[in-house]
């Protein structure tokens, strides 16, 4: 019988299908002897049925008539080898995926054959078999609709009592293999998006609701793993740290997008189940209590990770109640959640970043967390704004448990380090961004004045914290803030006694502006972080005229002038020839960032803080690259402060910075007399040697060469030139070597007065060459090593003459750079030139001090 199977036969005919099914029906046992025949028969039948579905309906009619699916099940029962289940699952999967006829799908899903295969006891220790099984489940789920889903469920009294496809799929929802987890999520989403009411009730009934809390528990564990990675990276950075964290971040964000996709299916109660689980298992016991620095030696990993996760949850998970609850929770004192985290929530003691996972949560006890009710009274603030950065954010009480969480975030903005500032700004920016999709903030133009109020506190009268038309619940003295306070108390067992602080809408608004303005008065914050702060301040300025006062304006102007002073010093620094180029580039980038609808950096960037150069000590001696990094940083700070000055006057930003155009070269300049143009010297170019000084230099040991030395400046560019004299053309030579003039740091040797030492820096900064620049700053300074020239002259006078020529040309170059920057460095002139005269007059009055 087995040999007859291999004889030549026309494929894709009904006769061949009949022959295969007849041969398969004769199989009474499956073993090593005949397994190859059975495997080939199963594969060929799948191929024929797929062909017939698209070309000849009689193929599938024969398939139904002979009940071939039942034969498949019978062969599976007879099998004693793993290869048969593998081929059977693949065969059925291929058929289901490729069948186009609804009639064919109905038949495949009827008669309980699919449910039998779904619930069959396969040996899932075989990873390949598990992979085929999950693909089989995914193939079935891909054909689900309101008609076909009823064939896969069992009902009693019009209620679903069994749904094997769903139940068996979620058994593998937390498998260690990511591809398995992804396939299971596809199955569940296909089920959710069918929209069958009976199935939806089944999914949201006990014990199937455990799946959603288990999802959050699994997600919480991933968050804790991320926190450990960040902590280890801060303590012991290694080359693979960044890629490891990026992989963990990608998986965390994939999980959040899955939550979002589940919610978008619109199943009643699922959003509430996920909201409750995220709040009770993650937000309240882990993230909010972690928004504090434990001590001076703490690596802050818990704070950084918590800030990032809060941003992600608010940005990705589109549940209004979840976002609103988190916003209201920011009014609670830190102590509320610190005490909450010390308790046992769902059988799990949680200290984010301090202890590791000891056991999985007992999700059946989720309701028990509501038994107790913590009550904390918030003390009144005595300052005019309710927030004194100097007193609140001291070194010892920066995370005082008496502070509200929103005050902790603002205290990080005013006194925290660069990472804490960046993280806090990201949370505030995320709250601002959620307005359109979560209804937290007003959307209509006429209501835009509520924007700041909605972000930082409750408004009075008709201006409520949450201005959603469908959800406002007002009585004589209440608002939606009271509704959420009561909701948090009843559902989650958290309560505090609101003080007069919350009753004054002006206090929170002042706090945010005070914190943001004070941020720009700090000198130890990176430019990238200030750009984030500038973006947020620009978003709030149009809606906070009354709160933005003359004191704020004065502080910003002082910071601007300090920045301008630092920039002027760079005119005499290492890189004056590239200063204007860098400034124009950063102006364009900053303008684009400030006018964007989104912050300059994604929240996950806070997990990869860049190194900044904040003082002269940070510059290794002799490193022009480090000096260039510092200059670049100063330029970025100056640009954002200058653009903020324009924003405060309500004017649009010019496309380019206000600088003077290049000036004409003096007729007697060395650039003119040497015959060079502004494009600069190129090797092989002929040049006049009228002003040149003869010298010697050895580029290789023992190989000294004679050159004529020239220092030349043309506008904002300058070069050191070594030229060989032309024997047939007196006083002319050919350029052999050229190097940048700026940053050459000329010095006559102490022991050999005829020797002149020059530093030769790179001709360009890596920031101007993106191909060589890594934003994560993996590029090491040693990759850009400064060169050294030692020129030997005939006598001391020639050496001094060369030094004098260099210094004179450097001064010409620096003076030209300073001349062109003058309108930008003078604040009054720059603001006058940045807008039309009517704008200047309309904004000439300083905003009144409303504190």
Short mmCIF file of N, CA and C in Angstrom, two decimals, residues 283 287-293 300 302-311 314 323 325-334 337 387-389 392-393 397-432 455-456 501 508 511-519 522 525 529 533 536 606:
data_model
loop_
_atom_site.label_atom_id
_atom_site.label_comp_id
_atom_site.label_asym_id
_atom_site.label_seq_id
_atom_site.Cartn_x
_atom_site.Cartn_y
_atom_site.Cartn_z
N UNK A 283 1.01 51.92 40.02
CA UNK A 283 1.10 53.36 40.26
C UNK A 283 1.21 53.68 41.75
N UNK A 287 5.30 53.30 41.67
CA UNK A 287 5.80 54.47 40.96
C UNK A 287 5.72 55.75 41.79
N UNK A 288 4.57 56.03 42.37
CA UNK A 288 4.43 57.28 43.12
C UNK A 288 5.32 57.31 44.37
N UNK A 289 5.40 56.22 45.16
CA UNK A 289 6.32 56.27 46.31
C UNK A 289 7.78 56.41 45.90
N UNK A 290 8.11 56.05 44.67
CA UNK A 290 9.50 56.11 44.24
C UNK A 290 9.92 57.48 43.75
N UNK A 291 9.00 58.43 43.79
CA UNK A 291 9.34 59.78 43.31
C UNK A 291 10.06 60.57 44.40
N UNK A 292 11.04 59.95 45.00
CA UNK A 292 11.84 60.65 45.99
C UNK A 292 13.22 60.05 46.02
N UNK A 293 14.20 60.90 46.36
CA UNK A 293 15.59 60.46 46.52
C UNK A 293 15.77 60.07 47.97
N UNK A 300 19.35 57.29 42.39
CA UNK A 300 18.17 57.90 41.76
C UNK A 300 17.56 57.05 40.66
N UNK A 302 15.45 54.62 40.86
CA UNK A 302 14.01 54.43 41.05
C UNK A 302 13.22 55.65 40.62
N UNK A 303 13.74 56.84 40.93
CA UNK A 303 13.06 58.08 40.53
C UNK A 303 13.03 58.19 39.00
N UNK A 304 14.17 57.97 38.39
CA UNK A 304 14.27 58.12 36.93
C UNK A 304 13.34 57.14 36.22
N UNK A 305 13.36 55.88 36.65
CA UNK A 305 12.51 54.88 36.02
C UNK A 305 11.04 55.19 36.24
N UNK A 306 10.69 55.65 37.44
CA UNK A 306 9.29 55.98 37.73
C UNK A 306 8.80 57.13 36.88
N UNK A 307 9.63 58.15 36.71
CA UNK A 307 9.24 59.28 35.88
C UNK A 307 9.01 58.84 34.44
N UNK A 308 9.91 58.00 33.94
CA UNK A 308 9.75 57.50 32.57
C UNK A 308 8.47 56.69 32.43
N UNK A 309 8.21 55.80 33.38
CA UNK A 309 7.03 54.93 33.28
C UNK A 309 5.74 55.73 33.39
N UNK A 310 5.72 56.74 34.26
CA UNK A 310 4.53 57.60 34.34
C UNK A 310 4.26 58.26 32.99
N UNK A 311 5.32 58.75 32.36
CA UNK A 311 5.14 59.38 31.04
C UNK A 311 4.58 58.39 30.04
N UNK A 314 0.83 57.50 30.74
CA UNK A 314 -0.07 58.60 30.38
C UNK A 314 -0.14 58.81 28.87
N UNK A 323 -5.81 58.41 33.60
CA UNK A 323 -5.05 59.66 33.52
C UNK A 323 -5.53 60.66 34.56
N UNK A 325 -7.06 60.08 37.38
CA UNK A 325 -6.72 59.62 38.73
C UNK A 325 -5.25 59.91 39.03
N UNK A 326 -4.38 59.70 38.06
CA UNK A 326 -2.96 59.99 38.26
C UNK A 326 -2.76 61.49 38.50
N UNK A 327 -3.47 62.32 37.70
CA UNK A 327 -3.34 63.77 37.87
C UNK A 327 -3.80 64.18 39.26
N UNK A 328 -4.93 63.67 39.71
CA UNK A 328 -5.43 64.02 41.04
C UNK A 328 -4.49 63.49 42.12
N UNK A 329 -3.90 62.31 41.89
CA UNK A 329 -2.98 61.73 42.87
C UNK A 329 -1.76 62.62 43.08
N UNK A 330 -1.43 63.45 42.10
CA UNK A 330 -0.28 64.34 42.25
C UNK A 330 -0.54 65.42 43.30
N UNK A 331 -1.80 65.62 43.70
CA UNK A 331 -2.11 66.57 44.76
C UNK A 331 -1.90 65.96 46.15
N UNK A 332 -1.78 64.63 46.20
CA UNK A 332 -1.62 63.95 47.47
C UNK A 332 -0.19 64.10 47.98
N UNK A 333 -0.02 64.12 49.30
CA UNK A 333 1.35 64.17 49.83
C UNK A 333 2.08 62.86 49.59
N UNK A 334 3.38 62.94 49.50
CA UNK A 334 4.19 61.76 49.25
C UNK A 334 3.97 60.70 50.31
N UNK A 337 1.43 57.73 49.73
CA UNK A 337 1.81 56.58 48.92
C UNK A 337 3.01 55.84 49.51
N UNK A 387 4.68 78.07 47.20
CA UNK A 387 5.84 77.25 46.83
C UNK A 387 7.07 78.11 46.83
N UNK A 388 7.94 77.88 47.79
CA UNK A 388 9.20 78.59 47.86
C UNK A 388 10.31 77.63 47.53
N UNK A 389 10.85 77.69 46.32
CA UNK A 389 11.84 76.71 45.91
C UNK A 389 13.03 76.62 46.85
N UNK A 392 11.60 74.89 50.22
CA UNK A 392 11.03 73.56 50.06
C UNK A 392 12.07 72.56 49.60
N UNK A 393 12.91 72.99 48.70
CA UNK A 393 13.83 72.05 48.06
C UNK A 393 15.23 72.25 48.59
N UNK A 397 15.48 68.10 52.54
CA UNK A 397 14.04 67.80 52.47
C UNK A 397 13.53 67.82 51.05
N UNK A 398 14.41 67.49 50.07
CA UNK A 398 14.00 67.57 48.68
C UNK A 398 12.87 66.62 48.36
N UNK A 399 12.69 65.59 49.15
CA UNK A 399 11.58 64.68 48.93
C UNK A 399 10.79 64.50 50.22
N UNK A 400 10.60 65.61 50.92
CA UNK A 400 9.88 65.55 52.17
C UNK A 400 8.52 64.90 51.98
N UNK A 401 8.16 64.02 52.93
CA UNK A 401 6.90 63.30 52.81
C UNK A 401 5.71 64.22 53.00
N UNK A 402 5.93 65.46 53.51
CA UNK A 402 4.82 66.39 53.67
C UNK A 402 4.47 67.10 52.36
N UNK A 403 5.37 67.02 51.39
CA UNK A 403 5.11 67.69 50.13
C UNK A 403 4.13 66.89 49.28
N UNK A 404 3.28 67.62 48.56
CA UNK A 404 2.46 66.95 47.56
C UNK A 404 3.37 66.48 46.43
N UNK A 405 2.94 65.42 45.74
CA UNK A 405 3.77 64.85 44.68
C UNK A 405 4.07 65.87 43.60
N UNK A 406 3.09 66.71 43.27
CA UNK A 406 3.34 67.72 42.24
C UNK A 406 4.40 68.71 42.72
N UNK A 407 4.46 68.97 44.03
CA UNK A 407 5.50 69.85 44.55
C UNK A 407 6.86 69.15 44.52
N UNK A 408 6.86 67.84 44.71
CA UNK A 408 8.11 67.10 44.59
C UNK A 408 8.65 67.22 43.16
N UNK A 409 7.75 67.05 42.18
CA UNK A 409 8.18 67.18 40.78
C UNK A 409 8.73 68.58 40.51
N UNK A 410 8.03 69.62 41.00
CA UNK A 410 8.49 70.99 40.76
C UNK A 410 9.78 71.28 41.52
N UNK A 411 9.95 70.65 42.69
CA UNK A 411 11.19 70.85 43.43
C UNK A 411 12.37 70.23 42.69
N UNK A 412 12.13 69.13 41.98
CA UNK A 412 13.20 68.57 41.16
C UNK A 412 13.57 69.53 40.03
N UNK A 413 12.57 70.23 39.49
CA UNK A 413 12.85 71.19 38.42
C UNK A 413 13.74 72.31 38.93
N UNK A 414 13.52 72.75 40.16
CA UNK A 414 14.25 73.91 40.68
C UNK A 414 15.58 73.55 41.32
N UNK A 415 15.70 72.33 41.89
CA UNK A 415 16.92 71.99 42.62
C UNK A 415 17.49 70.63 42.26
N UNK A 416 16.78 69.83 41.48
CA UNK A 416 17.27 68.50 41.16
C UNK A 416 18.41 68.54 40.16
N UNK A 417 19.05 67.38 39.99
CA UNK A 417 20.10 67.33 38.99
C UNK A 417 19.50 67.24 37.60
N UNK A 418 20.37 67.15 36.62
CA UNK A 418 19.93 67.23 35.23
C UNK A 418 18.90 66.15 34.88
N UNK A 419 19.13 64.93 35.36
CA UNK A 419 18.22 63.83 35.03
C UNK A 419 16.87 64.03 35.70
N UNK A 420 16.86 64.46 36.96
CA UNK A 420 15.59 64.68 37.66
C UNK A 420 14.80 65.82 37.01
N UNK A 421 15.49 66.86 36.61
CA UNK A 421 14.81 67.97 35.92
C UNK A 421 14.16 67.46 34.64
N UNK A 422 14.94 66.75 33.85
CA UNK A 422 14.46 66.24 32.57
C UNK A 422 13.25 65.33 32.76
N UNK A 423 13.33 64.44 33.76
CA UNK A 423 12.22 63.53 34.01
C UNK A 423 10.97 64.25 34.46
N UNK A 424 11.12 65.23 35.34
CA UNK A 424 9.96 65.99 35.82
C UNK A 424 9.32 66.80 34.70
N UNK A 425 10.16 67.41 33.87
CA UNK A 425 9.62 68.15 32.71
C UNK A 425 8.89 67.21 31.76
N UNK A 426 9.39 66.00 31.60
CA UNK A 426 8.73 65.04 30.72
C UNK A 426 7.34 64.68 31.24
N UNK A 427 7.21 64.54 32.56
CA UNK A 427 5.89 64.24 33.13
C UNK A 427 4.94 65.41 32.89
N UNK A 428 5.39 66.63 33.16
CA UNK A 428 4.53 67.80 32.95
C UNK A 428 4.16 67.95 31.47
N UNK A 429 5.12 67.72 30.59
CA UNK A 429 4.83 67.82 29.15
C UNK A 429 3.86 66.74 28.72
N UNK A 430 3.98 65.56 29.28
CA UNK A 430 3.06 64.47 28.94
C UNK A 430 1.65 64.80 29.39
N UNK A 431 1.52 65.38 30.58
CA UNK A 431 0.20 65.81 31.04
C UNK A 431 -0.40 66.83 30.08
N UNK A 432 0.45 67.72 29.59
CA UNK A 432 -0.03 68.72 28.64
C UNK A 432 -0.48 68.07 27.33
N UNK A 455 -3.44 71.91 33.94
CA UNK A 455 -2.18 71.20 34.16
C UNK A 455 -1.74 71.28 35.61
N UNK A 456 -1.92 72.45 36.23
CA UNK A 456 -1.27 72.67 37.53
C UNK A 456 -2.23 72.80 38.69
N UNK A 501 -4.89 75.18 50.31
CA UNK A 501 -3.98 75.17 49.16
C UNK A 501 -4.72 74.84 47.87
N UNK A 508 -1.22 76.94 42.39
CA UNK A 508 -0.54 75.98 41.51
C UNK A 508 -0.01 76.61 40.23
N UNK A 511 3.20 78.23 40.90
CA UNK A 511 4.25 77.27 41.19
C UNK A 511 4.93 76.78 39.92
N UNK A 512 4.16 76.45 38.91
CA UNK A 512 4.74 75.95 37.68
C UNK A 512 5.59 77.02 37.00
N UNK A 513 5.06 78.23 36.89
CA UNK A 513 5.83 79.29 36.26
C UNK A 513 7.08 79.63 37.06
N UNK A 514 6.94 79.68 38.40
CA UNK A 514 8.12 79.95 39.23
C UNK A 514 9.19 78.90 39.00
N UNK A 515 8.78 77.63 38.95
CA UNK A 515 9.74 76.55 38.79
C UNK A 515 10.42 76.61 37.42
N UNK A 516 9.63 76.85 36.37
CA UNK A 516 10.20 76.88 35.02
C UNK A 516 11.15 78.07 34.85
N UNK A 517 10.77 79.22 35.37
CA UNK A 517 11.64 80.38 35.24
C UNK A 517 12.92 80.17 36.04
N UNK A 518 12.79 79.61 37.25
CA UNK A 518 13.99 79.38 38.06
C UNK A 518 14.91 78.36 37.40
N UNK A 519 14.35 77.46 36.59
CA UNK A 519 15.17 76.49 35.87
C UNK A 519 16.17 77.20 34.96
N UNK A 522 19.53 78.48 36.37
CA UNK A 522 20.52 77.51 36.84
C UNK A 522 21.62 77.33 35.81
N UNK A 525 22.64 72.89 34.44
CA UNK A 525 21.67 72.08 33.71
C UNK A 525 22.06 72.07 32.23
N UNK A 529 18.15 69.70 28.34
CA UNK A 529 17.10 69.80 29.35
C UNK A 529 16.45 71.17 29.30
N UNK A 533 12.54 72.42 28.88
CA UNK A 533 11.88 73.43 29.71
C UNK A 533 11.38 74.60 28.89
N UNK A 536 8.11 73.63 27.15
CA UNK A 536 6.97 73.63 28.07
C UNK A 536 6.57 75.06 28.43
N UNK A 606 15.33 60.02 29.08
CA UNK A 606 15.81 60.29 30.44
C UNK A 606 16.57 59.09 30.99
#
